[in-house]
Amino acid sequence: MIERILIVDDSVTARMMIRRCLEIAGFQNARFREASHGKEALTLLRQDGADLILTDLNMPEMDGKTLIRHIKSSPRLNLTPVIVISSITTEKEEEDLLSHGVAAVIRKPMSPMVIMEAIAAIESSS
Amino acid sequence: MDTLSESVITALRNAIQETFETLTFSEVSEWSTRKPDLSPAEPRIGSAIEIRTPIHARFTLLLNHSQCLEFVDTAYGPDVAESASESGILQDYINELVNTIAGRFAASLVQNNGQLLLGLPHAIDDTQPTPQNLFAFTIDGITSLCSLVLVT
């Protein structure tokens, strides 16, 4: 059950948009936390984990791909589903991310329906 | 001045249309390469981003300040829009627009197994439009500007 959601994006408005999409998609009662880059996200994850992580790729301090590598190499975090939400994904990039354990890749700008479908697919496969 | 190919211009135009339609629920119209008559006193807000691959260029977006506030109001409500200028959310919003447009534009140009690399969007202080590769477009009757300058 998804109760703790971590949103990682250097843009405040992008994080607000993602959260709004998640609330519309039915997660209005989830506990949301936000990070503006990968380093901050890792700190939050090490404190309290998450049931779902949504991350951008292009961020300062620590980018999304590096964050994903850290998550997937952590025995404690590597089963946490990660959804990438980014404007800089190509087909090859998407295949690469999925082969490295990312659960779904969504291109910006996203809609609540697309996020809902991605999470439904994650929940049905777990 | 480096001239942009038609395919590049079309890709940019498509990225701008798709992004504004999805993020602002507004339609882009009257795309033009002619520098429009702009009131010099009209306040604008701008953002720029470096596109590193598949082309090396700088993309800049200049929006009418009031219209940008309306976009924030539509997306996030009046509570957020009220303090958007002071809180930095307005700048963050246009930065995110630029990031999304540049990403979609660059992704459409990637061929075969090419890479896509962007810098981070940032505010620009000088909101006077430069003439190089300048495009004007209209949203709800208000003119916005963008430019794509190739880096050589």
XYZ file of C-alpha atoms in Angstrom:
278
model
C 0.000 0.000 0.000
C 1.373 3.410 -0.968
C 1.300 5.718 2.032
C 4.622 7.545 1.901
C 5.456 9.363 -1.331
C 8.693 11.201 -2.037
C 8.744 13.775 -4.862
C 12.176 14.844 -6.115
C 12.476 17.837 -8.450
C 14.433 21.091 -8.296
C 11.356 23.033 -9.441
C 8.845 24.022 -6.750
C 6.073 24.316 -9.311
C 6.903 20.910 -10.795
C 6.687 19.325 -7.321
C 3.348 21.086 -6.750
C 2.072 19.828 -10.097
C 3.166 16.255 -9.405
C 1.592 16.315 -5.959
C -1.651 17.718 -7.388
C -1.687 14.962 -10.036
C -1.162 12.335 -7.322
C -3.973 13.765 -5.193
C -6.307 13.704 -8.187
C -5.171 10.154 -8.890
C -6.444 9.111 -5.443
C -3.457 9.621 -3.147
C -4.802 12.649 -1.299
C -4.310 10.894 2.066
C -0.701 9.886 1.439
C 2.142 11.420 3.427
C 4.090 13.554 0.972
C 7.674 14.635 1.316
C 9.660 16.683 -1.155
C 13.299 17.081 -2.085
C 14.884 19.518 -4.513
C 17.736 17.215 -5.565
C 19.084 13.721 -5.200
C 21.248 14.405 -2.152
C 18.318 15.776 -0.193
C 16.181 12.843 -1.338
C 18.721 10.313 -0.051
C 18.788 12.032 3.329
C 15.005 11.797 3.592
C 15.000 8.175 2.388
C 17.628 7.132 4.911
C 15.563 8.694 7.703
C 12.201 7.230 6.847
C 12.103 5.374 3.521
C 9.204 5.709 1.078
C 6.603 3.548 -0.627
C 6.937 5.401 -3.935
C 9.539 7.800 -5.338
C 8.913 10.164 -8.237
C 12.007 11.889 -9.526
C 13.144 14.269 -12.206
C 16.460 13.624 -13.937
C 17.973 17.051 -14.561
C 18.734 18.487 -11.099
C 21.628 20.276 -9.382
C 23.749 18.710 -6.585
C 22.809 15.143 -7.516
C 20.904 14.269 -10.681
C 18.137 11.713 -11.007
C 20.233 8.940 -12.530
C 22.758 9.100 -9.701
C 19.933 9.064 -7.170
C 18.448 5.995 -8.851
C 21.839 4.225 -8.769
C 22.075 4.867 -5.013
C 18.533 3.618 -4.438
C 19.010 0.459 -6.478
C 22.285 -0.385 -4.731
C 20.775 -0.017 -1.251
C 19.491 -3.247 0.315
C 16.955 -1.196 2.251
C 15.692 0.934 -0.624
C 16.140 -1.116 -3.779
C 12.610 -2.530 -3.791
C 11.017 0.923 -3.556
C 9.349 1.664 -6.893
C 10.793 4.671 -8.710
C 8.948 6.636 -11.376
C 10.973 9.061 -13.482
C 9.126 12.218 -14.538
C 11.281 14.213 -16.903
C 11.322 16.330 -20.051
C 14.663 14.935 -21.208
C 13.853 11.340 -21.991
C 14.287 9.724 -25.377
C 13.210 6.189 -26.281
C 16.715 4.903 -25.711
C 16.937 6.719 -22.401
C 13.616 5.247 -21.340
C 14.734 1.700 -22.200
C 17.941 2.280 -20.308
C 16.138 3.524 -17.206
C 13.671 0.631 -17.243
C 16.517 -1.867 -17.603
C 18.105 -0.371 -14.482
C 15.045 -1.014 -12.382
C 12.959 2.137 -12.832
C 9.279 1.176 -12.663
C 7.975 3.726 -15.155
C 9.102 6.743 -17.172
C 6.705 9.610 -17.727
C 7.461 12.545 -19.998
C 6.742 16.047 -18.833
C 4.268 17.591 -18.914
C 2.344 14.769 -17.229
C -1.325 14.308 -16.448
C -3.060 12.679 -13.459
C -4.322 9.886 -15.736
C -0.828 8.909 -16.866
C 0.471 8.869 -13.291
C -2.545 6.861 -12.162
C -1.962 4.262 -14.892
C 1.731 3.997 -14.045
C 1.036 3.463 -10.335
C -1.741 0.965 -11.071
C 0.708 -1.035 -13.182
C 3.261 -0.942 -10.350
C 0.718 -2.053 -7.753
C -0.577 -4.913 -9.874
C 2.921 -6.230 -10.541
C 4.015 -6.163 -6.884
C 23.984 34.831 -37.580
C 23.375 31.096 -37.648
C 20.196 30.359 -39.549
C 17.960 27.639 -38.192
C 16.661 24.940 -40.527
C 12.925 24.586 -41.123
C 12.876 21.246 -39.318
C 14.468 22.793 -36.227
C 12.008 25.683 -36.261
C 9.092 23.282 -36.657
C 10.363 21.117 -33.797
C 10.656 24.178 -31.570
C 7.218 25.420 -32.492
C 5.678 21.990 -31.778
C 7.404 21.777 -28.394
C 6.116 25.228 -27.445
C 2.567 24.462 -28.564
C 2.421 21.115 -26.760
C 3.872 22.518 -23.556
C 1.640 25.562 -23.342
C -1.465 23.572 -24.229
C -0.766 21.020 -21.504
C 0.601 23.267 -18.774
C -1.415 26.455 -19.287
C -4.482 25.062 -21.095
C -3.926 27.781 -23.680
C -3.494 27.639 -27.409
C -0.469 29.148 -29.118
C -1.203 31.104 -32.263
C 0.272 33.626 -34.672
C 3.796 32.255 -34.761
C 6.054 34.812 -36.448
C 9.682 35.573 -37.104
C 9.000 39.276 -37.410
C 9.929 41.262 -34.338
C 6.600 42.470 -32.956
C 5.778 45.980 -31.844
C 6.155 45.707 -28.113
C 5.490 48.398 -25.630
C 8.878 49.104 -23.982
C 7.197 49.545 -20.616
C 5.468 46.177 -20.738
C 6.978 44.129 -17.929
C 8.297 40.751 -18.955
C 9.761 37.788 -17.159
C 12.363 35.577 -18.769
C 14.177 32.311 -18.450
C 16.917 30.623 -20.447
C 18.473 27.194 -20.716
C 21.469 25.724 -22.471
C 20.784 22.775 -24.740
C 24.059 20.821 -25.006
C 23.097 17.869 -27.218
C 21.840 16.953 -29.822
C 22.413 20.590 -30.801
C 24.327 23.193 -28.845
C 22.095 26.193 -28.381
C 20.620 28.606 -25.895
C 16.844 28.769 -25.659
C 15.248 31.843 -24.128
C 11.608 32.484 -23.302
C 10.114 35.889 -22.496
C 6.550 36.090 -21.225
C 4.314 38.987 -20.367
C 4.594 39.252 -16.572
C 0.841 39.564 -15.944
C 0.004 36.694 -18.238
C 2.559 34.484 -16.504
C 0.820 35.280 -13.208
C -2.474 34.221 -14.769
C -0.912 30.896 -15.781
C 0.198 30.331 -12.186
C -3.271 31.250 -10.949
C -4.865 28.741 -13.344
C -2.458 25.976 -12.403
C -2.152 26.509 -8.653
C -4.964 28.790 -7.547
C -5.133 32.395 -6.306
C -3.480 31.623 -2.957
C -0.272 30.701 -4.721
C -0.569 33.322 -7.449
C -1.028 36.167 -4.968
C 2.534 35.916 -3.667
C 4.063 34.238 -6.730
C 6.336 37.160 -7.662
C 7.783 37.711 -4.182
C 8.016 34.042 -3.288
C 9.977 33.173 -6.419
C 7.299 30.808 -7.656
C 6.663 32.920 -10.762
C 10.305 32.619 -11.821
C 10.299 28.952 -10.936
C 7.190 28.472 -13.094
C 8.721 30.003 -16.211
C 11.947 28.093 -15.528
C 9.931 24.887 -15.553
C 8.205 25.926 -18.800
C 11.612 26.498 -20.381
C 12.912 23.182 -19.057
C 9.913 21.305 -20.464
C 9.946 23.067 -23.845
C 13.697 22.577 -24.263
C 13.458 18.917 -23.271
C 10.649 18.132 -25.689
C 12.332 20.126 -28.458
C 15.721 18.488 -28.004
C 14.184 15.006 -27.650
C 12.460 15.403 -31.020
C 15.829 16.089 -32.673
C 17.679 13.118 -31.193
C 18.497 10.539 -33.827
C 19.291 6.833 -33.459
C 21.080 6.391 -30.138
C 21.976 10.011 -29.667
C 22.180 11.695 -26.308
C 20.104 14.483 -24.859
C 21.762 16.887 -22.435
C 20.383 20.091 -20.998
C 21.725 22.617 -18.544
C 19.542 23.959 -15.764
C 17.030 26.732 -16.487
C 17.819 30.112 -14.977
C 16.323 33.569 -14.722
C 17.518 36.231 -17.108
C 17.827 39.846 -16.028
C 17.714 41.396 -19.461
C 14.203 40.947 -20.809
C 14.831 42.970 -23.920
C 14.500 40.574 -26.843
C 17.581 40.033 -28.976
C 17.042 39.963 -32.727
C 18.896 36.698 -33.344
C 16.565 33.811 -34.240
C 13.700 35.543 -32.466
C 10.174 34.167 -32.690
C 6.959 35.747 -31.500
C 3.797 33.874 -30.711
C 0.464 34.785 -29.219
C -1.423 33.235 -26.342
C -4.888 34.628 -25.647
C -4.017 37.700 -27.664
C -0.825 38.483 -25.726
C 2.580 38.282 -27.362
C 5.356 36.107 -25.998
C 8.848 35.777 -27.388
C 11.444 33.078 -27.632
C 14.807 32.734 -29.248
C 17.090 29.856 -30.131
C 20.692 30.866 -30.603
C 23.160 28.267 -31.794
C 26.417 28.141 -29.863
C 29.452 27.767 -32.109
